[in-house]
Amino acid sequence: MHVITSRDNAHYKELKQLATSAQARRKAGQSILDGVHLCKTWLQELGMPLLCVVGESALQNAEVRDVVQQCEQSDVRIINVPDALYAPLSQVENGIDLLFLVKTPAPTMPSQLALSAVLLDQVQDPGNLGSIMRSAAAAGVKQIFCASGTTQAWSPKVLRAGMGAHFVLDIFENVDLHALITSARIDVVATSSHTEQSLYDLDLSHPVAWLFGHEGQGVDPALLAAASHRIAIPHLGSMESLNVAASAAVCFFEQVRQLTQR
């Protein structure tokens, strides 16, 4: 375990740059996992990180000690910093001071849509994106395709909202959704408030790609026109529409209901 006590340390400065700059993370092809849950889930699903960073007081925590021990046994570099130096590396308030630096997964882009998937057109809110990923993973969806303008999938806020879902999904960013939709081998289903077809009347016993759009503007009209189906989610209350993450969860688990009933 390497101890760093100075803010002027070159390794600390580099780590702080990665922790605070999305551009730096994209350039390096690396991501920051902040907190015990994300770190433990990464170990379980994908193996060892590039680097483990732990705050001084966090070493008193049994879960942290277990994670650190696993890293030590695999010769992962471990950096121990005072709590005051850990704070600028984290966006979590009152969390446990443990983070991993990992190589951002880069799966091979499929030539066509053939498996159940999620297509996201300029979803802006990190919490919404992470929640959609978490629901998708729970429903057995394997692929997420994000158009340009969608919030960065591997940002710390999206990672926290995803609760580890990232590690069991293939995530693709800056995707041309129109080209993907027009070449798809499966139905593409878009949510829209301007249609009478109900989600519950659709046969979802086969793979589909779900298309969701911007929180305020919805799905781009050209993408909406290219979709195989445009569906609405029936509701009884006076609210005009559902939050995009809630809409996604309803759609995913209607498909789960149909698949499990069959």
XYZ file of C-alpha atoms in Angstrom:
262
model
C 0.000 0.000 0.000
C 1.381 3.358 -1.093
C 0.619 6.324 1.181
C 0.134 9.815 -0.281
C -0.100 12.738 2.109
C 0.483 15.761 -0.146
C -1.875 17.488 -2.586
C 1.200 18.268 -4.683
C 1.969 14.607 -5.309
C 1.976 13.989 -9.091
C -0.033 10.748 -8.832
C -2.639 12.458 -6.641
C -2.974 15.349 -9.103
C -3.502 12.918 -11.972
C -6.123 10.993 -10.013
C -7.944 14.212 -9.065
C -8.028 15.225 -12.727
C -9.657 11.910 -13.646
C -12.121 12.163 -10.761
C -13.290 15.660 -11.685
C -13.043 15.809 -15.492
C -15.252 13.857 -17.913
C -12.937 14.897 -20.736
C -9.919 13.454 -18.918
C -11.747 10.169 -18.323
C -12.818 9.895 -21.960
C -9.294 10.648 -23.176
C -7.801 8.021 -20.855
C -10.560 5.474 -21.504
C -10.990 5.109 -17.751
C -13.790 5.471 -15.189
C -14.063 6.131 -11.461
C -16.124 3.786 -9.273
C -16.915 5.513 -5.983
C -18.097 3.550 -2.967
C -18.033 0.044 -1.562
C -21.034 -1.299 -3.498
C -19.706 -0.373 -6.939
C -16.216 -1.624 -6.118
C -17.454 -4.963 -4.803
C -19.774 -5.428 -7.777
C -16.914 -4.707 -10.201
C -14.787 -7.356 -8.472
C -17.656 -9.834 -8.723
C -18.558 -9.170 -12.367
C -15.407 -7.967 -14.123
C -12.372 -8.638 -11.938
C -9.598 -6.389 -10.699
C -9.341 -2.589 -11.115
C -6.366 -0.623 -12.399
C -6.030 1.155 -9.066
C -7.629 1.087 -5.610
C -7.791 4.264 -3.523
C -8.852 4.173 0.112
C -9.288 6.889 2.721
C -7.399 6.525 5.973
C -10.421 6.101 8.251
C -12.168 3.750 5.810
C -9.578 1.092 6.603
C -11.480 0.542 9.846
C -14.446 -0.765 7.836
C -14.548 -4.571 7.461
C -15.964 -4.489 3.896
C -13.257 -2.060 2.809
C -10.536 -4.193 4.366
C -11.886 -7.210 2.484
C -11.819 -5.334 -0.846
C -8.312 -4.015 -0.180
C -7.116 -7.510 0.700
C -8.469 -8.908 -2.580
C -6.640 -6.173 -4.463
C -3.423 -6.824 -2.574
C -3.572 -10.526 -3.397
C -3.844 -9.659 -7.104
C -1.010 -7.111 -6.991
C -3.318 -4.171 -7.709
C -1.709 -0.863 -6.778
C -3.359 0.553 -3.648
C -3.141 4.182 -2.563
C -4.011 5.268 0.967
C -4.776 8.959 1.484
C -5.877 11.055 4.478
C -9.622 11.712 4.567
C -9.047 15.369 3.654
C -7.312 14.309 0.421
C -9.957 11.736 -0.433
C -12.818 14.273 -0.284
C -11.899 16.107 -3.545
C -11.880 12.750 -5.386
C -15.472 11.899 -4.465
C -18.937 13.267 -5.245
C -20.546 11.170 -2.499
C -21.484 12.891 0.738
C -21.121 10.832 3.911
C -19.966 7.804 1.972
C -17.257 5.257 2.722
C -13.954 6.400 1.227
C -13.149 3.707 -1.322
C -12.821 4.048 -5.070
C -11.545 2.101 -8.038
C -9.972 3.410 -11.205
C -10.984 1.016 -13.988
C -10.645 0.698 -17.740
C -13.974 1.703 -19.271
C -15.413 -1.361 -21.049
C -15.577 -0.992 -24.847
C -17.749 -3.782 -26.292
C -17.860 -4.473 -30.016
C -20.698 -2.646 -31.736
C -23.157 -5.135 -33.293
C -23.915 -4.751 -36.987
C -27.680 -4.981 -36.379
C -30.189 -4.933 -33.558
C -31.028 -8.566 -32.847
C -31.335 -8.750 -29.040
C -33.625 -6.898 -26.647
C -32.097 -3.456 -26.237
C -32.663 0.122 -25.100
C -32.187 3.097 -27.429
C -31.819 6.473 -25.712
C -32.285 9.734 -27.601
C -30.797 12.662 -25.645
C -31.766 11.532 -22.136
C -30.224 14.348 -20.102
C -30.527 13.495 -16.422
C -27.816 11.200 -14.962
C -30.266 9.805 -12.427
C -32.713 8.869 -15.171
C -30.031 7.204 -17.272
C -28.685 5.192 -14.337
C -32.188 4.168 -13.289
C -33.040 3.038 -16.839
C -29.867 0.931 -16.919
C -30.676 -0.618 -13.537
C -34.215 -1.531 -14.629
C -32.976 -2.849 -17.974
C -30.416 -5.106 -16.328
C -33.031 -6.396 -13.881
C -35.355 -7.188 -16.787
C -32.698 -9.140 -18.674
C -31.969 -6.527 -21.354
C -28.322 -6.701 -22.447
C -27.612 -3.700 -24.703
C -27.881 0.081 -24.254
C -27.408 2.426 -27.218
C -27.039 6.138 -26.459
C -27.340 8.821 -29.132
C -25.089 11.867 -29.153
C -26.491 14.366 -26.670
C -27.344 11.719 -24.075
C -25.555 12.267 -20.771
C -22.249 10.398 -20.403
C -23.039 6.807 -19.447
C -19.903 6.239 -17.351
C -20.053 9.460 -15.336
C -19.894 9.052 -11.533
C -23.526 10.159 -11.092
C -24.845 7.680 -13.664
C -22.705 4.913 -12.178
C -24.128 5.543 -8.709
C -27.707 5.559 -10.013
C -27.029 2.354 -11.967
C -25.919 0.509 -8.818
C -23.672 -1.864 -10.762
C -25.946 -2.391 -13.789
C -23.198 -1.020 -16.050
C -21.092 -4.094 -15.376
C -23.618 -6.554 -16.844
C -24.639 -4.426 -19.851
C -23.022 -3.669 -23.202
C -23.135 0.123 -23.413
C -22.572 2.035 -26.658
C -22.347 5.837 -26.852
C -22.594 8.405 -29.659
C -24.636 5.955 -31.737
C -26.492 6.852 -34.944
C -29.889 5.626 -33.788
C -31.604 6.204 -37.127
C -29.172 3.884 -38.925
C -29.514 1.348 -36.128
C -33.314 1.402 -36.290
C -33.579 1.152 -40.071
C -31.302 -1.902 -40.161
C -32.845 -3.634 -37.122
C -33.861 -7.297 -37.279
C -36.305 -6.820 -34.406
C -39.220 -4.476 -33.708
C -38.401 -1.043 -32.323
C -40.993 0.233 -29.835
C -41.125 3.962 -29.034
C -43.094 5.598 -26.244
C -45.234 8.547 -27.298
C -48.013 10.628 -25.782
C -49.532 11.099 -29.258
C -50.751 7.575 -29.990
C -53.718 5.438 -28.981
C -51.943 2.058 -29.097
C -51.514 0.772 -25.561
C -48.375 -0.908 -24.285
C -50.597 -3.687 -22.913
C -51.966 -4.565 -26.372
C -48.514 -5.239 -27.814
C -47.076 -8.745 -28.184
C -43.755 -8.630 -26.319
C -42.989 -12.332 -26.356
C -39.997 -11.751 -28.642
C -36.939 -9.435 -28.455
C -37.678 -5.735 -29.007
C -35.668 -2.527 -28.875
C -37.191 0.129 -26.609
C -36.785 3.741 -27.739
C -36.984 6.547 -25.162
C -36.332 10.242 -25.613
C -35.460 13.546 -24.004
C -37.220 14.257 -20.681
C -39.033 17.309 -22.064
C -39.139 16.894 -25.839
C -39.544 13.141 -26.098
C -38.232 11.067 -28.996
C -37.008 12.900 -32.086
C -39.811 12.870 -34.733
C -37.610 11.206 -37.366
C -36.725 8.384 -34.968
C -40.349 8.097 -33.889
C -41.425 7.707 -37.512
C -38.820 4.986 -38.089
C -39.984 2.878 -35.116
C -42.067 -0.248 -35.720
C -44.586 0.667 -32.992
C -45.485 3.823 -31.118
C -47.167 3.052 -27.810
C -48.648 4.881 -24.849
C -48.682 3.789 -21.212
C -52.255 4.017 -19.881
C -52.673 5.860 -16.597
C -55.656 6.965 -14.547
C -54.389 10.031 -12.724
C -54.328 13.637 -13.866
C -50.586 13.732 -14.600
C -49.839 14.262 -18.289
C -46.987 11.738 -18.469
C -44.524 9.593 -16.528
C -40.864 10.293 -15.871
C -38.757 8.612 -18.591
C -37.111 6.240 -16.109
C -40.506 5.212 -14.728
C -41.842 4.724 -18.268
C -38.886 2.522 -19.121
C -39.385 0.368 -16.026
C -43.094 -0.128 -16.819
C -42.238 -1.189 -20.388
C -39.436 -3.555 -19.405
C -41.505 -5.342 -16.807
C -44.576 -5.636 -18.999
C -42.295 -7.610 -21.314
C -41.040 -9.648 -18.334
C -44.666 -10.337 -17.346
C -45.524 -11.586 -20.822
C -42.401 -13.721 -21.096
C -42.832 -15.307 -17.674
C -46.540 -16.003 -18.239
C -45.719 -17.855 -21.435
